[in-house]
mmCIF file of C-alpha atoms and ligand atoms in Angstrom:
data_model
loop_
_atom_site.group_PDB
_atom_site.id
_atom_site.type_symbol
_atom_site.label_atom_id
_atom_site.label_comp_id
_atom_site.label_asym_id
_atom_site.label_seq_id
_atom_site.Cartn_x
_atom_site.Cartn_y
_atom_site.Cartn_z
ATOM 1 C CA MET L 15 95.596 133.442 100.074
ATOM 2 C CA ALA L 16 93.485 131.011 98.123
ATOM 3 C CA ASP L 17 89.982 131.855 96.981
ATOM 4 C CA GLU L 18 87.634 130.336 94.441
ATOM 5 C CA ALA L 19 88.742 132.589 91.602
ATOM 6 C CA ASN L 20 92.383 132.371 92.498
ATOM 7 C CA PRO L 21 93.282 128.988 93.955
ATOM 8 C CA ILE L 22 96.764 128.188 95.215
ATOM 9 C CA SER L 23 98.684 126.787 92.295
ATOM 10 C CA ILE L 24 99.827 123.176 92.277
ATOM 11 C CA PRO L 25 103.054 122.436 90.393
ATOM 12 C CA TYR L 26 103.961 118.948 89.128
ATOM 13 C CA GLY L 27 106.874 118.787 91.528
ATOM 14 C CA ARG L 28 108.527 120.869 94.222
ATOM 15 C CA GLN L 29 110.956 120.670 97.131
ATOM 16 C CA SER L 30 110.094 120.084 100.799
ATOM 17 C CA ILE L 31 112.211 122.282 103.066
ATOM 18 C CA ASP L 32 111.841 122.289 106.855
ATOM 19 C CA ASP L 33 113.410 124.164 109.781
ATOM 20 C CA ASP L 34 116.132 121.518 110.186
ATOM 21 C CA ASP L 35 117.190 122.071 106.560
ATOM 22 C CA ILE L 36 117.377 125.815 107.142
ATOM 23 C CA ALA L 37 119.329 125.360 110.391
ATOM 24 C CA ALA L 38 121.791 123.014 108.631
ATOM 25 C CA VAL L 39 122.458 125.570 105.900
ATOM 26 C CA GLU L 40 122.740 128.397 108.415
ATOM 27 C CA ALA L 41 125.298 126.441 110.437
ATOM 28 C CA VAL L 42 127.506 126.096 107.353
ATOM 29 C CA LEU L 43 127.136 129.797 106.543
ATOM 30 C CA ARG L 44 128.345 130.648 110.067
ATOM 31 C CA GLY L 45 131.239 128.189 109.868
ATOM 32 C CA ASP L 46 134.654 128.092 108.185
ATOM 33 C CA TRP L 47 133.958 126.110 105.047
ATOM 34 C CA LEU L 48 131.570 127.209 102.305
ATOM 35 C CA THR L 49 133.113 124.817 99.811
ATOM 36 C CA SER L 50 135.587 121.885 99.782
ATOM 37 C CA GLY L 51 134.892 121.374 103.501
ATOM 38 C CA PRO L 52 133.793 118.513 105.720
ATOM 39 C CA SER L 53 130.039 118.659 104.933
ATOM 40 C CA ILE L 54 130.700 117.259 101.471
ATOM 41 C CA GLU L 55 132.421 114.114 102.708
ATOM 42 C CA ARG L 56 129.734 113.655 105.350
ATOM 43 C CA PHE L 57 127.012 113.888 102.692
ATOM 44 C CA GLU L 58 128.901 111.473 100.427
ATOM 45 C CA GLN L 59 129.389 108.934 103.210
ATOM 46 C CA ALA L 60 125.775 109.106 104.339
ATOM 47 C CA MET L 61 124.462 108.689 100.790
ATOM 48 C CA ALA L 62 126.870 105.808 100.084
ATOM 49 C CA GLU L 63 125.728 104.105 103.258
ATOM 50 C CA TYR L 64 122.087 104.680 102.361
ATOM 51 C CA VAL L 65 122.338 103.089 98.902
ATOM 52 C CA GLY L 66 124.805 100.401 100.000
ATOM 53 C CA ALA L 67 127.736 101.657 97.887
ATOM 54 C CA SER L 68 131.370 101.712 99.010
ATOM 55 C CA GLY L 69 131.748 105.420 98.219
ATOM 56 C CA ALA L 70 130.260 108.422 96.463
ATOM 57 C CA CYS L 71 131.356 111.592 94.688
ATOM 58 C CA ALA L 72 129.146 114.672 95.037
ATOM 59 C CA VAL L 73 129.192 117.186 92.180
ATOM 60 C CA SER L 74 127.427 120.361 91.048
ATOM 61 C CA SER L 75 124.636 118.605 89.083
ATOM 62 C CA ALA L 76 123.603 115.282 87.577
ATOM 63 C CA THR L 77 124.561 116.757 84.208
ATOM 64 C CA ALA L 78 128.125 117.249 85.488
ATOM 65 C CA ALA L 79 128.034 113.730 86.968
ATOM 66 C CA LEU L 80 127.013 112.217 83.614
ATOM 67 C CA HIS L 81 129.758 114.151 81.833
ATOM 68 C CA LEU L 82 132.434 112.951 84.265
ATOM 69 C CA ALA L 83 131.152 109.359 84.083
ATOM 70 C CA CYS L 84 131.465 109.421 80.288
ATOM 71 C CA ILE L 85 135.026 110.758 80.451
ATOM 72 C CA ALA L 86 136.056 108.200 83.079
ATOM 73 C CA LEU L 87 134.623 105.410 80.900
ATOM 74 C CA GLY L 88 136.804 106.556 78.021
ATOM 75 C CA LEU L 89 134.145 108.107 75.821
ATOM 76 C CA GLY L 90 135.522 110.384 73.106
ATOM 77 C CA PRO L 91 135.553 110.997 69.350
ATOM 78 C CA GLY L 92 135.037 107.767 67.428
ATOM 79 C CA LYS L 93 133.154 106.191 70.359
ATOM 80 C CA ARG L 94 129.398 105.665 70.676
ATOM 81 C CA LEU L 95 126.828 106.381 73.363
ATOM 82 C CA TRP L 96 123.273 105.058 73.269
ATOM 83 C CA THR L 97 120.450 106.138 75.511
ATOM 84 C CA THR L 98 116.662 106.025 75.718
ATOM 85 C CA ALA L 99 114.574 108.429 73.652
ATOM 86 C CA ASN L 100 112.371 109.121 76.686
ATOM 87 C CA THR L 101 114.637 111.135 78.950
ATOM 88 C CA PHE L 102 115.874 114.603 79.746
ATOM 89 C CA VAL L 103 118.396 115.918 77.206
ATOM 90 C CA ALA L 104 121.247 115.635 79.743
ATOM 91 C CA SER L 105 121.331 111.810 79.403
ATOM 92 C CA ALA L 106 122.365 112.310 75.763
ATOM 93 C CA ASN L 107 124.329 115.572 75.959
ATOM 94 C CA CYS L 108 127.010 113.909 78.117
ATOM 95 C CA GLY L 109 128.006 111.880 75.051
ATOM 96 C CA ARG L 110 128.097 114.971 72.871
ATOM 97 C CA TYR L 111 130.338 116.826 75.354
ATOM 98 C CA CYS L 112 132.888 114.044 74.754
ATOM 99 C CA GLY L 113 132.577 114.161 70.974
ATOM 100 C CA ALA L 114 131.015 110.684 70.855
ATOM 101 C CA GLU L 115 128.407 109.588 68.340
ATOM 102 C CA LEU L 116 124.873 109.201 69.701
ATOM 103 C CA ASP L 117 121.987 106.902 69.060
ATOM 104 C CA PHE L 118 118.629 106.325 70.717
ATOM 105 C CA VAL L 119 116.811 103.184 71.842
ATOM 106 C CA ASP L 120 113.018 102.949 71.841
ATOM 107 C CA ILE L 121 111.036 102.440 75.042
ATOM 108 C CA ASP L 122 109.045 99.610 76.564
ATOM 109 C CA ALA L 123 105.305 100.190 76.090
ATOM 110 C CA ARG L 124 104.544 99.440 79.731
ATOM 111 C CA SER L 125 107.455 100.720 81.850
ATOM 112 C CA TYR L 126 108.407 103.640 79.521
ATOM 113 C CA CYS L 127 112.050 102.748 80.312
ATOM 114 C CA LEU L 128 114.431 101.676 77.567
ATOM 115 C CA SER L 129 113.057 98.546 75.842
ATOM 116 C CA ILE L 130 115.226 95.478 76.269
ATOM 117 C CA ASP L 131 113.867 93.985 73.015
ATOM 118 C CA ALA L 132 114.627 97.168 71.087
ATOM 119 C CA LEU L 133 118.109 97.342 72.618
ATOM 120 C CA ARG L 134 118.847 93.676 71.805
ATOM 121 C CA HIS L 135 117.670 94.136 68.231
ATOM 122 C CA LYS L 136 119.775 97.260 67.780
ATOM 123 C CA LEU L 137 122.832 95.533 69.273
ATOM 124 C CA GLU L 138 122.459 92.574 66.874
ATOM 125 C CA GLN L 139 122.396 94.969 63.943
ATOM 126 C CA ALA L 140 125.307 97.014 65.269
ATOM 127 C CA GLU L 141 127.413 93.911 65.755
ATOM 128 C CA ARG L 142 127.023 93.084 62.074
ATOM 129 C CA THR L 143 128.069 96.569 60.999
ATOM 130 C CA GLY L 144 130.821 97.013 63.596
ATOM 131 C CA THR L 145 129.052 99.921 65.289
ATOM 132 C CA LEU L 146 128.431 98.581 68.808
ATOM 133 C CA PRO L 147 128.067 101.237 71.533
ATOM 134 C CA ASP L 148 130.841 101.886 74.058
ATOM 135 C CA VAL L 149 128.469 103.262 76.697
ATOM 136 C CA VAL L 150 124.729 102.776 77.246
ATOM 137 C CA VAL L 151 122.938 105.241 79.534
ATOM 138 C CA ALA L 152 119.838 103.581 81.007
ATOM 139 C CA VAL L 153 117.351 105.845 82.792
ATOM 140 C CA ASP L 154 115.201 104.624 85.698
ATOM 141 C CA PHE L 155 112.288 106.586 84.299
ATOM 142 C CA ALA L 156 109.791 108.154 86.740
ATOM 143 C CA GLY L 157 111.735 106.458 89.559
ATOM 144 C CA GLN L 158 111.090 102.919 88.335
ATOM 145 C CA PRO L 159 114.247 100.811 87.901
ATOM 146 C CA CYS L 160 114.955 99.460 84.409
ATOM 147 C CA ASP L 161 115.200 95.707 83.782
ATOM 148 C CA TRP L 162 118.733 95.588 85.197
ATOM 149 C CA ALA L 163 119.087 91.792 85.017
ATOM 150 C CA ALA L 164 118.505 91.941 81.261
ATOM 151 C CA LEU L 165 120.811 94.962 80.891
ATOM 152 C CA ALA L 166 123.548 93.139 82.811
ATOM 153 C CA ALA L 167 123.266 90.115 80.475
ATOM 154 C CA LEU L 168 123.468 92.296 77.343
ATOM 155 C CA LYS L 169 126.427 94.167 78.793
ATOM 156 C CA VAL L 170 128.344 90.886 79.204
ATOM 157 C CA ARG L 171 127.353 89.685 75.720
ATOM 158 C CA TYR L 172 128.242 92.888 73.850
ATOM 159 C CA GLY L 173 130.943 94.427 76.035
ATOM 160 C CA PHE L 174 129.599 97.958 76.530
ATOM 161 C CA ARG L 175 129.773 99.977 79.773
ATOM 162 C CA LEU L 176 126.603 100.978 81.607
ATOM 163 C CA ILE L 177 125.617 104.246 83.279
ATOM 164 C CA ASP L 178 122.482 104.246 85.421
ATOM 165 C CA ASP L 179 120.955 107.710 85.106
ATOM 166 C CA ALA L 180 119.047 107.348 88.372
ATOM 167 C CA SER L 181 118.177 111.060 88.565
ATOM 168 C CA HIS L 182 114.542 110.038 89.211
ATOM 169 C CA ALA L 183 115.265 107.033 91.382
ATOM 170 C CA VAL L 184 116.879 108.089 94.673
ATOM 171 C CA GLY L 185 115.560 105.514 97.156
ATOM 172 C CA ALA L 186 114.174 103.095 94.532
ATOM 173 C CA ARG L 187 114.979 99.379 94.768
ATOM 174 C CA TYR L 188 115.598 96.700 92.169
ATOM 175 C CA GLN L 189 115.160 93.123 93.419
ATOM 176 C CA GLY L 190 115.579 94.419 96.953
ATOM 177 C CA GLN L 191 118.789 96.335 96.242
ATOM 178 C CA ARG L 192 118.906 100.121 96.337
ATOM 179 C CA VAL L 193 119.485 101.923 93.065
ATOM 180 C CA GLY L 194 122.941 103.511 93.272
ATOM 181 C CA SER L 195 124.598 100.208 94.162
ATOM 182 C CA LEU L 196 123.433 98.003 91.279
ATOM 183 C CA PRO L 197 126.606 96.131 90.304
ATOM 184 C CA ALA L 198 125.888 96.131 86.536
ATOM 185 C CA ALA L 199 126.129 99.939 86.442
ATOM 186 C CA ASP L 200 129.728 101.155 86.082
ATOM 187 C CA PHE L 201 128.385 104.464 87.341
ATOM 188 C CA SER L 202 125.068 105.417 88.935
ATOM 189 C CA VAL L 203 124.053 109.068 88.927
ATOM 190 C CA PHE L 204 121.622 110.994 91.153
ATOM 191 C CA SER L 205 120.193 114.490 90.673
ATOM 192 C CA PHE L 206 119.333 116.808 93.556
ATOM 193 C CA HIS L 207 117.423 119.389 91.524
ATOM 194 C CA PRO L 208 114.438 120.752 93.524
ATOM 195 C CA VAL L 209 111.822 118.683 91.641
ATOM 196 C CA LYS L 210 113.659 115.422 92.352
ATOM 197 C CA ILE L 211 113.346 113.158 95.429
ATOM 198 C CA LEU L 212 115.953 115.014 97.560
ATOM 199 C CA THR L 213 117.327 118.468 96.873
ATOM 200 C CA THR L 214 120.522 120.464 97.348
ATOM 201 C CA GLY L 215 119.268 123.339 95.129
ATOM 202 C CA GLU L 216 121.526 122.146 92.335
ATOM 203 C CA GLY L 217 123.599 119.027 92.802
ATOM 204 C CA GLY L 218 124.400 115.527 91.713
ATOM 205 C CA MET L 219 126.202 112.397 92.844
ATOM 206 C CA LEU L 220 128.140 109.498 91.370
ATOM 207 C CA PHE L 221 128.535 105.953 92.678
ATOM 208 C CA SER L 222 130.641 103.195 91.174
ATOM 209 C CA PRO L 223 131.445 99.618 92.169
ATOM 210 C CA ASP L 224 134.989 100.306 90.872
ATOM 211 C CA PRO L 225 137.037 102.436 93.328
ATOM 212 C CA ALA L 226 139.418 103.511 90.523
ATOM 213 C CA LEU L 227 136.503 104.951 88.507
ATOM 214 C CA LEU L 228 135.253 106.827 91.552
ATOM 215 C CA GLU L 229 138.774 108.170 92.185
ATOM 216 C CA ALA L 230 138.945 109.331 88.555
ATOM 217 C CA VAL L 231 135.732 111.385 88.779
ATOM 218 C CA ARG L 232 136.812 112.819 92.151
ATOM 219 C CA MET L 233 139.904 114.240 90.502
ATOM 220 C CA LEU L 234 138.045 115.415 87.372
ATOM 221 C CA ARG L 235 135.449 117.358 89.403
ATOM 222 C CA THR L 236 138.197 119.685 90.583
ATOM 223 C CA HIS L 237 140.311 120.466 87.482
ATOM 224 C CA GLY L 238 142.015 117.053 87.370
ATOM 225 C CA ILE L 239 144.106 118.231 90.322
ATOM 226 C CA THR L 240 145.437 116.015 93.114
ATOM 227 C CA ARG L 241 147.449 116.617 96.300
ATOM 228 C CA GLU L 242 147.433 112.933 97.246
ATOM 229 C CA PRO L 243 151.117 112.136 98.069
ATOM 230 C CA ALA L 244 150.863 108.594 96.667
ATOM 231 C CA LEU L 245 149.609 109.899 93.313
ATOM 232 C CA LEU L 246 152.167 112.665 92.676
ATOM 233 C CA THR L 247 154.411 112.071 89.665
ATOM 234 C CA ARG L 248 157.013 114.789 90.414
ATOM 235 C CA PRO L 249 158.793 115.271 93.740
ATOM 236 C CA ASP L 250 156.564 116.857 96.399
ATOM 237 C CA GLU L 251 157.924 120.411 96.713
ATOM 238 C CA GLY L 252 156.079 121.327 99.918
ATOM 239 C CA GLY L 253 152.705 121.907 101.490
ATOM 240 C CA TRP L 254 151.496 124.079 98.601
ATOM 241 C CA TYR L 255 152.240 121.480 95.955
ATOM 242 C CA TYR L 256 149.569 119.970 93.676
ATOM 243 C CA GLU L 257 149.504 118.451 90.223
ATOM 244 C CA GLN L 258 146.983 118.670 87.381
ATOM 245 C CA GLN L 259 147.103 115.186 85.931
ATOM 246 C CA ALA L 260 144.104 115.297 83.580
ATOM 247 C CA LEU L 261 141.937 118.007 82.017
ATOM 248 C CA GLY L 262 139.133 118.394 84.565
ATOM 249 C CA PHE L 263 136.494 120.953 85.468
ATOM 250 C CA ASN L 264 135.099 122.901 88.358
ATOM 251 C CA TYR L 265 132.130 120.616 89.002
ATOM 252 C CA ARG L 266 132.346 120.882 92.794
ATOM 253 C CA ILE L 267 129.314 120.998 95.045
ATOM 254 C CA THR L 268 129.415 123.495 97.945
ATOM 255 C CA ASP L 269 129.250 122.718 101.664
ATOM 256 C CA ILE L 270 126.074 124.809 101.785
ATOM 257 C CA GLN L 271 124.444 122.404 99.337
ATOM 258 C CA ALA L 272 125.920 119.289 100.940
ATOM 259 C CA ALA L 273 124.582 120.298 104.364
ATOM 260 C CA LEU L 274 121.115 120.733 102.848
ATOM 261 C CA GLY L 275 121.389 117.317 101.192
ATOM 262 C CA LEU L 276 122.495 115.635 104.403
ATOM 263 C CA SER L 277 119.597 117.213 106.282
ATOM 264 C CA GLN L 278 117.160 116.129 103.543
ATOM 265 C CA LEU L 279 118.511 112.578 103.652
ATOM 266 C CA ALA L 280 117.275 112.286 107.246
ATOM 267 C CA ARG L 281 113.714 112.489 105.838
ATOM 268 C CA ILE L 282 114.166 110.261 102.781
ATOM 269 C CA GLU L 283 111.903 107.486 104.066
ATOM 270 C CA THR L 284 109.155 110.006 104.852
ATOM 271 C CA PHE L 285 109.486 111.487 101.352
ATOM 272 C CA LEU L 286 109.353 108.069 99.696
ATOM 273 C CA ALA L 287 106.448 106.828 101.807
ATOM 274 C CA ARG L 288 104.413 109.932 100.983
ATOM 275 C CA ARG L 289 105.171 109.641 97.248
ATOM 276 C CA ARG L 290 104.153 105.975 97.292
ATOM 277 C CA ALA L 291 100.961 106.725 99.219
ATOM 278 C CA LEU L 292 100.047 109.475 96.742
ATOM 279 C CA ALA L 293 100.735 107.165 93.788
ATOM 280 C CA ALA L 294 98.552 104.446 95.338
ATOM 281 C CA ARG L 295 95.861 107.049 95.926
ATOM 282 C CA TYR L 296 96.040 108.195 92.270
ATOM 283 C CA ASP L 297 95.789 104.530 91.235
ATOM 284 C CA GLU L 298 92.516 104.284 93.160
ATOM 285 C CA LEU L 299 91.040 107.670 92.300
ATOM 286 C CA LEU L 300 91.750 107.290 88.571
ATOM 287 C CA ALA L 301 90.476 103.726 88.268
ATOM 288 C CA ASP L 302 87.196 104.703 86.598
ATOM 289 C CA LEU L 303 88.606 107.439 84.339
ATOM 290 C CA PRO L 304 89.658 106.844 80.710
ATOM 291 C CA VAL L 305 93.382 107.105 81.478
ATOM 292 C CA GLN L 306 96.157 104.524 81.558
ATOM 293 C CA ARG L 307 97.866 104.476 84.945
ATOM 294 C CA PRO L 308 101.600 103.753 85.242
ATOM 295 C CA TRP L 309 102.499 100.053 85.327
ATOM 296 C CA GLN L 310 105.099 98.743 87.770
ATOM 297 C CA MET L 311 107.538 96.040 86.761
ATOM 298 C CA PRO L 312 107.604 93.081 89.187
ATOM 299 C CA GLY L 313 110.791 93.134 91.274
ATOM 300 C CA GLY L 314 111.124 96.911 91.191
ATOM 301 C CA GLU L 315 110.151 99.427 93.848
ATOM 302 C CA SER L 316 109.754 102.905 92.353
ATOM 303 C CA ALA L 317 110.775 106.143 94.054
ATOM 304 C CA TYR L 318 107.786 107.736 92.257
ATOM 305 C CA HIS L 319 109.505 110.862 91.007
ATOM 306 C CA LEU L 320 106.690 111.111 88.435
ATOM 307 C CA TYR L 321 103.158 109.832 87.967
ATOM 308 C CA PRO L 322 102.730 109.786 84.169
ATOM 309 C CA ILE L 323 99.265 108.927 82.852
ATOM 310 C CA LEU L 324 98.466 108.115 79.221
ATOM 311 C CA LEU L 325 95.465 109.764 77.563
ATOM 312 C CA ALA L 326 93.508 108.636 74.507
ATOM 313 C CA ASP L 327 95.305 110.842 71.991
ATOM 314 C CA ALA L 328 97.302 114.034 71.498
ATOM 315 C CA ALA L 329 94.198 116.244 71.312
ATOM 316 C CA THR L 330 92.903 114.934 74.640
ATOM 317 C CA ARG L 331 96.299 115.503 76.246
ATOM 318 C CA ARG L 332 96.385 119.078 74.999
ATOM 319 C CA HIS L 333 92.842 119.738 76.212
ATOM 320 C CA VAL L 334 93.485 118.238 79.655
ATOM 321 C CA TYR L 335 96.806 120.052 80.091
ATOM 322 C CA ASP L 336 95.223 123.409 79.217
ATOM 323 C CA ALA L 337 92.083 122.807 81.327
ATOM 324 C CA LEU L 338 94.142 121.956 84.426
ATOM 325 C CA ARG L 339 96.397 124.917 83.827
ATOM 326 C CA ARG L 340 93.358 127.201 83.816
ATOM 327 C CA GLU L 341 92.702 125.892 87.337
ATOM 328 C CA ALA L 342 96.299 126.638 88.357
ATOM 329 C CA ILE L 343 97.294 122.970 88.222
ATOM 330 C CA TYR L 344 100.581 122.826 86.350
ATOM 331 C CA CYS L 345 101.148 119.339 84.955
ATOM 332 C CA GLN L 346 104.233 118.598 82.868
ATOM 333 C CA VAL L 347 105.148 116.316 80.002
ATOM 334 C CA HIS L 348 108.066 113.874 80.365
ATOM 335 C CA TYR L 349 109.522 113.710 77.773
ATOM 336 C CA ILE L 350 109.647 115.090 74.247
ATOM 337 C CA PRO L 351 111.768 112.446 72.445
ATOM 338 C CA VAL L 352 115.289 113.830 72.850
ATOM 339 C CA TYR L 353 116.157 113.521 69.152
ATOM 340 C CA TRP L 354 113.170 115.711 68.221
ATOM 341 C CA GLN L 355 115.052 118.681 69.703
ATOM 342 C CA PRO L 356 116.250 120.974 66.908
ATOM 343 C CA ASP L 357 119.813 120.715 68.143
ATOM 344 C CA PHE L 358 119.653 116.915 67.700
ATOM 345 C CA ALA L 359 117.871 117.127 64.348
ATOM 346 C CA LYS L 360 121.010 118.954 63.175
ATOM 347 C CA LEU L 361 122.892 115.702 63.790
ATOM 348 C CA GLY L 362 120.628 113.925 61.315
ATOM 349 C CA PHE L 363 117.967 112.453 63.624
ATOM 350 C CA ALA L 364 114.407 112.486 62.292
ATOM 351 C CA GLU L 365 110.903 111.700 63.514
ATOM 352 C CA GLY L 366 109.986 108.025 63.369
ATOM 353 C CA LEU L 367 113.218 106.695 64.900
ATOM 354 C CA CYS L 368 111.538 105.446 68.115
ATOM 355 C CA PRO L 369 107.799 104.948 67.362
ATOM 356 C CA GLN L 370 106.890 103.773 70.857
ATOM 357 C CA ALA L 371 108.534 106.771 72.536
ATOM 358 C CA GLU L 372 106.812 109.085 70.046
ATOM 359 C CA ASP L 373 103.362 107.579 70.634
ATOM 360 C CA TYR L 374 103.938 107.729 74.393
ATOM 361 C CA TYR L 375 105.077 111.375 74.182
ATOM 362 C CA ARG L 376 101.964 112.470 72.296
ATOM 363 C CA ARG L 377 99.632 111.116 74.990
ATOM 364 C CA THR L 378 101.483 111.411 78.292
ATOM 365 C CA LEU L 379 100.904 113.829 81.149
ATOM 366 C CA SER L 380 102.710 113.879 84.523
ATOM 367 C CA LEU L 381 100.271 114.684 87.325
ATOM 368 C CA PRO L 382 101.445 116.656 90.392
ATOM 369 C CA LEU L 383 103.423 114.413 92.745
ATOM 370 C CA PHE L 384 105.691 115.578 95.569
ATOM 371 C CA ALA L 385 106.099 114.844 99.266
ATOM 372 C CA SER L 386 104.226 117.920 100.515
ATOM 373 C CA LEU L 387 101.194 117.464 98.224
ATOM 374 C CA ASP L 388 98.225 116.903 100.530
ATOM 375 C CA ASP L 389 95.131 114.762 99.973
ATOM 376 C CA ALA L 390 92.855 117.759 99.405
ATOM 377 C CA GLN L 391 95.182 119.104 96.694
ATOM 378 C CA GLN L 392 95.346 115.683 95.097
ATOM 379 C CA ASP L 393 91.527 115.503 95.139
ATOM 380 C CA ARG L 394 91.455 118.884 93.399
ATOM 381 C CA VAL L 395 93.754 117.527 90.681
ATOM 382 C CA VAL L 396 91.618 114.426 90.142
ATOM 383 C CA GLU L 397 88.343 116.413 90.080
ATOM 384 C CA ALA L 398 89.773 118.853 87.544
ATOM 385 C CA LEU L 399 91.060 115.950 85.452
ATOM 386 C CA ALA L 400 87.657 114.203 85.532
ATOM 387 C CA ARG L 401 85.944 117.446 84.485
ATOM 388 C CA ALA L 402 88.386 118.007 81.635
ATOM 389 C CA LEU L 403 87.948 114.430 80.396
ATOM 390 C CA ARG L 404 84.137 114.817 80.319
ATOM 391 C CA GLU L 405 84.628 117.732 77.900
ATOM 392 C CA CYS L 406 86.596 115.564 75.445
HETATM 393 C C1 PLP H 20 116.993 116.050 86.153
HETATM 394 C C2 PLP H 20 117.649 115.074 85.244
HETATM 395 C C3 PLP H 20 118.975 115.188 84.830
HETATM 396 C C4 PLP H 20 119.799 116.406 85.088
HETATM 397 O O1 PLP H 20 119.884 116.717 86.425
HETATM 398 P P1 PLP H 20 120.597 118.066 86.886
HETATM 399 O O2 PLP H 20 120.954 117.768 88.305
HETATM 400 O O3 PLP H 20 119.567 119.144 86.763
HETATM 401 O O4 PLP H 20 121.763 118.304 86.027
HETATM 402 C C5 PLP H 20 119.520 114.170 84.086
HETATM 403 N N1 PLP H 20 118.804 113.105 83.725
HETATM 404 C C6 PLP H 20 117.516 112.965 84.071
HETATM 405 C C7 PLP H 20 116.775 111.736 83.658
HETATM 406 C C8 PLP H 20 116.897 113.959 84.832
HETATM 407 O O5 PLP H 20 115.595 113.852 85.135
#
């Protein structure tokens, strides 16, 4: 129970689970297939239809999806992966799993996505030194699509492959087209972690405009094994026969998770509408406070995974974060520049590499935003924020 001294805590993000979700999971638990069953294909087909892709491959997490995408795109030792400094570590780790060399691109001061100018500049330099990237992972940060037209043009000019880490952007649109089916992205990746737009507990998904790439990740998610008669290289020895044709993994999703995802997908428009309404409400309620509200690029339609505000300086951010926490409002910071992590510093990265991402990191704070956040809770967040700012 909530009381004045002990209010109900408000996290920055959380899942919305209803009775239909629970019934869907229960039905799987009472059925024949807990994994590798028909719920997975149903979830894949429904998601593909939703984003306007020809197919999908569901896996155990977005991290697994990113890893498989990198392998399918031929990443390995001697190859290079670039990504934005302002992302979760998984967008970079996928390159390291493959033994590729990493580098980071600075962010745009307004969208906080990878900066097209910074990328172009870095590509020009890399062309001169023969160190162009093989794969670029662009992240639709906070749910806002990157400048995909510009990325597509640079891809053609410099010949790299593109992965859309759309972990934040399930349901977002770019120039009217749903993220997940943007043709410039060789792979698009979703996350179904509980703080994201839709959840399966843990889970991820891959889309690709190239059916052969999608087939490759399908095989890699289950040990590189196939039973497909047309694909077998040795004579089929009977019903038990299968072949491992590449070194894969167990990155399968379960039917329990897929059923939850399918049930959640039925409410996607409700989730997105509520997130957008809350973001619009924050825009209004914060208008007179000394904070910078998130800017939206024309032509994009964000899924509003996050609502990151910018504060005056690092000290203000620290004060506000702590003050809200004392009132059981748990904001979060997205993100510490990836290469600041000690495990990346070991690779030779140092502070100063991406000044814009570093300045942004020092001042940013993600306010609570999720589909089941109600107006009264949001008011409580804004009042606490206003109070904290008056103390600065
Ligand atoms: C959440 C997230 C991931 C990882 O997702 P998992 O499903 O937890 O593996 C990757 N990239 C970004 C940008 C994310 O926010």
